[in-house]
Amino acid sequence: MSHFKEEKTFLMIKPDGVQKGLIGEIIKRIEQRDLKIVAIEMFQATPEQVSGHYPKDEVWISRLGDKTLSTYTKYNIDPIKELGTGNNLEIGKMVRAWLIDYMTSAPLVRMVVQGLHAVDMVRKIAGPTLPYLADMGTIRGDFSNDSPILGNIEKRAVMNLVHASETAEEAKHEIEFWFGQKGNIFDYKRFGVDR
Ligand code: TYD
């Protein structure tokens, strides 16, 4: 049953995480939950790479637009006045373009994290997407404060410190995308976890 301990996920520290000096803090929170870093690298992403990372299908883009629109509804702000459209696909496309600007604005740190329930654990440690809704005790809740309302007015993506894969399937795809099929992924035993 040891394969349960070999679940892998992809975690990336975004520009604001790097520029706020949170690399160590983020790694610490992963390691202290008995998860191990099996690959890690700092690099500068190109716009093409970031565009390849985020899904291109209209379902995903519309869903991103829907999530953004829900904040407008919540705060009773007219999206047409702010963004020139109320269409979820159009808004999703705008947010996607802002994400590319944001993710190429400073170096990123890419990681593969391995351990029991790695995908769900890392999502839990990161906290939900929007910092203003993230609980204290999560990375996003403890170290960031942002919302789509302000972000969209400033024509930028929400700054939320990290990206973490949402499902095992997404993790497999993202690990291959960022580290290649035979990426530099290491195998070692964590004391107290693997033996
Ligand atoms: P999403 O995949 O919903 O979140 P997560 O990163 O938690 O998997 O969204 C991708 C990114 O899009 C998110 O990290 C920040 C950005 N974003 C905005 O800029 N505005 C928004 O309204 C939403 C929902 C996301």
Tab-separated table of N, CA, C and O in Angstrom, residues 74-134:
chain	number	residue	atom	x	y	z
A	74	LYS	N	-22.026	39.664	-6.050
A	74	LYS	CA	-21.991	39.764	-4.584
A	74	LYS	C	-21.881	41.220	-4.118
A	74	LYS	O	-22.513	41.620	-3.148
A	75	TYR	N	-21.074	42.007	-4.815
A	75	TYR	CA	-20.851	43.390	-4.381
A	75	TYR	C	-21.668	44.409	-5.181
A	75	TYR	O	-21.419	45.612	-5.099
A	76	ASN	N	-22.632	43.860	-5.978
A	76	ASN	CA	-23.539	44.723	-6.715
A	76	ASN	C	-22.805	45.731	-7.606
A	76	ASN	O	-23.140	46.913	-7.628
A	77	ILE	N	-21.800	45.245	-8.318
A	77	ILE	CA	-21.047	46.109	-9.233
A	77	ILE	C	-21.357	45.648	-10.657
A	77	ILE	O	-21.438	44.452	-10.934
A	78	ASP	N	-21.551	46.606	-11.545
A	78	ASP	CA	-21.931	46.278	-12.915
A	78	ASP	C	-20.688	45.891	-13.736
A	78	ASP	O	-19.834	46.749	-13.995
A	79	PRO	N	-20.590	44.616	-14.183
A	79	PRO	CA	-19.403	44.204	-14.942
A	79	PRO	C	-19.279	44.938	-16.279
A	79	PRO	O	-18.162	45.194	-16.747
A	80	ILE	N	-20.433	45.302	-16.856
A	80	ILE	CA	-20.373	45.985	-18.168
A	80	ILE	C	-19.710	47.355	-18.014
A	80	ILE	O	-18.889	47.752	-18.839
A	81	LYS	N	-20.035	48.012	-16.912
A	81	LYS	CA	-19.439	49.334	-16.667
A	81	LYS	C	-17.918	49.211	-16.423
A	81	LYS	O	-17.121	50.007	-16.909
A	82	GLU	N	-17.531	48.174	-15.662
A	82	GLU	CA	-16.117	48.011	-15.281
A	82	GLU	C	-15.273	47.397	-16.395
A	82	GLU	O	-14.137	47.773	-16.604
A	83	LEU	N	-15.843	46.365	-17.055
A	83	LEU	CA	-15.041	45.571	-17.993
A	83	LEU	C	-15.498	45.676	-19.447
A	83	LEU	O	-14.863	45.137	-20.337
A	84	GLY	N	-16.631	46.333	-19.637
A	84	GLY	CA	-17.145	46.489	-20.995
A	84	GLY	C	-17.964	45.299	-21.473
A	84	GLY	O	-18.445	45.285	-22.598
A	85	THR	N	-18.114	44.269	-20.637
A	85	THR	CA	-18.919	43.102	-21.013
A	85	THR	C	-19.404	42.358	-19.768
A	85	THR	O	-18.765	42.427	-18.715
A	86	GLY	N	-20.517	41.646	-19.948
A	86	GLY	CA	-21.023	40.806	-18.853
A	86	GLY	C	-20.940	39.345	-19.249
A	86	GLY	O	-21.447	38.472	-18.550
A	87	ASN	N	-20.275	39.070	-20.386
A	87	ASN	CA	-20.194	37.709	-20.923
A	87	ASN	C	-19.088	36.911	-20.223
A	87	ASN	O	-17.930	37.353	-20.175
A	88	ASN	N	-19.446	35.722	-19.731
A	88	ASN	CA	-18.476	34.951	-18.940
A	88	ASN	C	-17.234	34.537	-19.739
A	88	ASN	O	-16.111	34.595	-19.219
A	89	LEU	N	-17.425	34.171	-20.999
A	89	LEU	CA	-16.272	33.754	-21.820
A	89	LEU	C	-15.326	34.936	-22.059
A	89	LEU	O	-14.101	34.812	-21.921
A	90	GLU	N	-15.918	36.095	-22.386
A	90	GLU	CA	-15.092	37.281	-22.632
A	90	GLU	C	-14.316	37.676	-21.375
A	90	GLU	O	-13.122	38.001	-21.424
A	91	ILE	N	-14.989	37.627	-20.225
A	91	ILE	CA	-14.332	37.993	-18.966
A	91	ILE	C	-13.268	36.960	-18.620
A	91	ILE	O	-12.153	37.306	-18.206
A	92	GLY	N	-13.583	35.670	-18.850
A	92	GLY	CA	-12.605	34.607	-18.620
A	92	GLY	C	-11.338	34.825	-19.441
A	92	GLY	O	-10.222	34.660	-18.957
A	93	LYS	N	-11.532	35.251	-20.696
A	93	LYS	CA	-10.373	35.510	-21.574
A	93	LYS	C	-9.522	36.666	-21.037
A	93	LYS	O	-8.288	36.634	-21.097
A	94	MET	N	-10.211	37.689	-20.516
A	94	MET	CA	-9.472	38.836	-19.943
A	94	MET	C	-8.639	38.387	-18.751
A	94	MET	O	-7.456	38.716	-18.649
A	95	VAL	N	-9.270	37.614	-17.848
A	95	VAL	CA	-8.559	37.161	-16.642
A	95	VAL	C	-7.373	36.284	-17.058
A	95	VAL	O	-6.274	36.402	-16.510
A	96	ARG	N	-7.576	35.439	-18.067
A	96	ARG	CA	-6.499	34.564	-18.545
A	96	ARG	C	-5.298	35.408	-19.041
A	96	ARG	O	-4.141	35.088	-18.763
A	97	ALA	N	-5.594	36.496	-19.771
A	97	ALA	CA	-4.519	37.362	-20.278
A	97	ALA	C	-3.810	38.059	-19.107
A	97	ALA	O	-2.574	38.182	-19.103
A	98	TRP	N	-4.578	38.480	-18.107
A	98	TRP	CA	-3.959	39.120	-16.935
A	98	TRP	C	-3.080	38.126	-16.182
A	98	TRP	O	-2.039	38.501	-15.632
A	99	LEU	N	-3.524	36.863	-16.162
A	99	LEU	CA	-2.724	35.829	-15.482
A	99	LEU	C	-1.348	35.682	-16.146
A	99	LEU	O	-0.334	35.499	-15.463
A	100	ILE	N	-1.334	35.784	-17.478
A	100	ILE	CA	-0.058	35.656	-18.200
A	100	ILE	C	0.873	36.822	-17.823
A	100	ILE	O	2.048	36.620	-17.538
A	101	ASP	N	0.316	38.036	-17.766
A	101	ASP	CA	1.140	39.205	-17.362
A	101	ASP	C	1.700	39.005	-15.960
A	101	ASP	O	2.887	39.247	-15.705
A	102	TYR	N	0.816	38.590	-15.065
A	102	TYR	CA	1.200	38.414	-13.649
A	102	TYR	C	2.286	37.337	-13.491
A	102	TYR	O	3.319	37.560	-12.848
A	103	MET	N	2.068	36.197	-14.124
A	103	MET	CA	2.972	35.059	-13.934
A	103	MET	C	4.331	35.244	-14.611
A	103	MET	O	5.249	34.466	-14.363
A	104	THR	N	4.445	36.258	-15.479
A	104	THR	CA	5.745	36.503	-16.110
A	104	THR	C	6.412	37.755	-15.525
A	104	THR	O	7.445	38.191	-16.015
A	105	SER	N	5.817	38.331	-14.470
A	105	SER	CA	6.325	39.607	-13.943
A	105	SER	C	7.533	39.449	-13.025
A	105	SER	O	8.190	40.431	-12.684
A	106	ALA	N	7.852	38.238	-12.606
A	106	ALA	CA	9.013	37.966	-11.727
A	106	ALA	C	9.246	36.443	-11.773
A	106	ALA	O	8.404	35.709	-12.296
A	107	PRO	N	10.379	35.971	-11.226
A	107	PRO	CA	10.607	34.518	-11.261
A	107	PRO	C	9.558	33.740	-10.474
A	107	PRO	O	8.906	34.261	-9.575
A	108	LEU	N	9.422	32.483	-10.858
A	108	LEU	CA	8.513	31.547	-10.185
A	108	LEU	C	9.355	30.443	-9.567
A	108	LEU	O	10.506	30.251	-9.948
A	109	VAL	N	8.776	29.707	-8.620
A	109	VAL	CA	9.446	28.512	-8.090
A	109	VAL	C	8.518	27.332	-8.336
A	109	VAL	O	7.377	27.331	-7.871
A	110	ARG	N	8.989	26.361	-9.120
A	110	ARG	CA	8.147	25.194	-9.409
A	110	ARG	C	8.609	24.009	-8.576
A	110	ARG	O	9.796	23.837	-8.325
A	111	MET	N	7.629	23.218	-8.152
A	111	MET	CA	7.932	22.107	-7.241
A	111	MET	C	7.046	20.909	-7.535
A	111	MET	O	5.905	21.077	-7.967
A	112	VAL	N	7.571	19.725	-7.235
A	112	VAL	CA	6.735	18.532	-7.171
A	112	VAL	C	6.727	18.108	-5.712
A	112	VAL	O	7.789	18.012	-5.076
A	113	VAL	N	5.537	17.925	-5.162
A	113	VAL	CA	5.380	17.546	-3.761
A	113	VAL	C	4.803	16.139	-3.708
A	113	VAL	O	3.838	15.835	-4.418
A	114	GLN	N	5.396	15.303	-2.880
A	114	GLN	CA	4.948	13.906	-2.801
A	114	GLN	C	4.539	13.534	-1.378
A	114	GLN	O	5.136	13.999	-0.409
A	115	GLY	N	3.528	12.682	-1.273
A	115	GLY	CA	3.127	12.170	0.042
A	115	GLY	C	1.675	11.741	0.045
A	115	GLY	O	0.961	11.876	-0.959
A	116	LEU	N	1.239	11.272	1.186
A	116	LEU	CA	-0.137	10.794	1.359
A	116	LEU	C	-1.132	11.936	1.080
A	116	LEU	O	-1.001	13.016	1.673
A	117	HIS	N	-2.073	11.698	0.188
A	117	HIS	CA	-3.069	12.709	-0.198
A	117	HIS	C	-2.415	14.042	-0.610
A	117	HIS	O	-2.933	15.115	-0.277
A	118	ALA	N	-1.288	13.952	-1.308
A	118	ALA	CA	-0.532	15.172	-1.642
A	118	ALA	C	-1.400	16.235	-2.327
A	118	ALA	O	-1.323	17.418	-1.974
A	119	VAL	N	-2.264	15.818	-3.277
A	119	VAL	CA	-3.053	16.805	-4.026
A	119	VAL	C	-3.976	17.572	-3.072
A	119	VAL	O	-3.945	18.810	-3.018
A	120	ASP	N	-4.765	16.847	-2.298
A	120	ASP	CA	-5.724	17.505	-1.394
A	120	ASP	C	-5.015	18.254	-0.271
A	120	ASP	O	-5.449	19.343	0.135
A	121	MET	N	-3.932	17.669	0.238
A	121	MET	CA	-3.213	18.317	1.338
A	121	MET	C	-2.638	19.668	0.912
A	121	MET	O	-2.752	20.660	1.636
A	122	VAL	N	-2.027	19.691	-0.271
A	122	VAL	CA	-1.396	20.943	-0.704
A	122	VAL	C	-2.465	22.010	-0.990
A	122	VAL	O	-2.295	23.177	-0.653
A	123	ARG	N	-3.615	21.588	-1.563
A	123	ARG	CA	-4.716	22.543	-1.782
A	123	ARG	C	-5.197	23.101	-0.436
A	123	ARG	O	-5.500	24.276	-0.290
A	124	LYS	N	-5.278	22.208	0.555
A	124	LYS	CA	-5.740	22.639	1.875
A	124	LYS	C	-4.744	23.612	2.525
A	124	LYS	O	-5.136	24.623	3.112
A	125	ILE	N	-3.466	23.295	2.386
A	125	ILE	CA	-2.427	24.161	2.962
A	125	ILE	C	-2.420	25.519	2.244
A	125	ILE	O	-2.205	26.561	2.870
A	126	ALA	N	-2.675	25.512	0.929
A	126	ALA	CA	-2.694	26.771	0.156
A	126	ALA	C	-3.921	27.613	0.510
A	126	ALA	O	-3.831	28.826	0.609
A	127	GLY	N	-5.077	26.965	0.698
A	127	GLY	CA	-6.315	27.710	0.947
A	127	GLY	C	-7.033	28.003	-0.357
A	127	GLY	O	-6.463	27.842	-1.434
A	128	PRO	N	-8.306	28.442	-0.291
A	128	PRO	CA	-9.077	28.696	-1.508
A	128	PRO	C	-8.512	29.849	-2.343
A	128	PRO	O	-7.756	30.687	-1.830
A	129	THR	N	-8.939	29.892	-3.599
A	129	THR	CA	-8.381	30.826	-4.591
A	129	THR	C	-8.317	32.286	-4.132
A	129	THR	O	-7.297	32.949	-4.315
A	130	LEU	N	-9.426	32.772	-3.560
A	130	LEU	CA	-9.485	34.206	-3.273
A	130	LEU	C	-8.997	34.506	-1.854
A	130	LEU	O	-9.624	34.080	-0.874
A	131	PRO	N	-7.890	35.240	-1.747
A	131	PRO	CA	-7.299	35.480	-0.419
A	131	PRO	C	-8.264	36.028	0.619
A	131	PRO	O	-8.193	35.669	1.785
A	132	TYR	N	-9.205	36.878	0.184
A	132	TYR	CA	-10.100	37.475	1.196
A	132	TYR	C	-11.090	36.457	1.759
A	132	TYR	O	-11.730	36.713	2.768
A	133	LEU	N	-11.174	35.293	1.102
A	133	LEU	CA	-12.054	34.233	1.615
A	133	LEU	C	-11.256	33.095	2.257
A	133	LEU	O	-11.835	32.154	2.805
A	134	ALA	N	-9.919	33.170	2.161
A	134	ALA	CA	-9.085	32.072	2.675
A	134	ALA	C	-8.936	32.179	4.195
A	134	ALA	O	-8.666	33.251	4.735
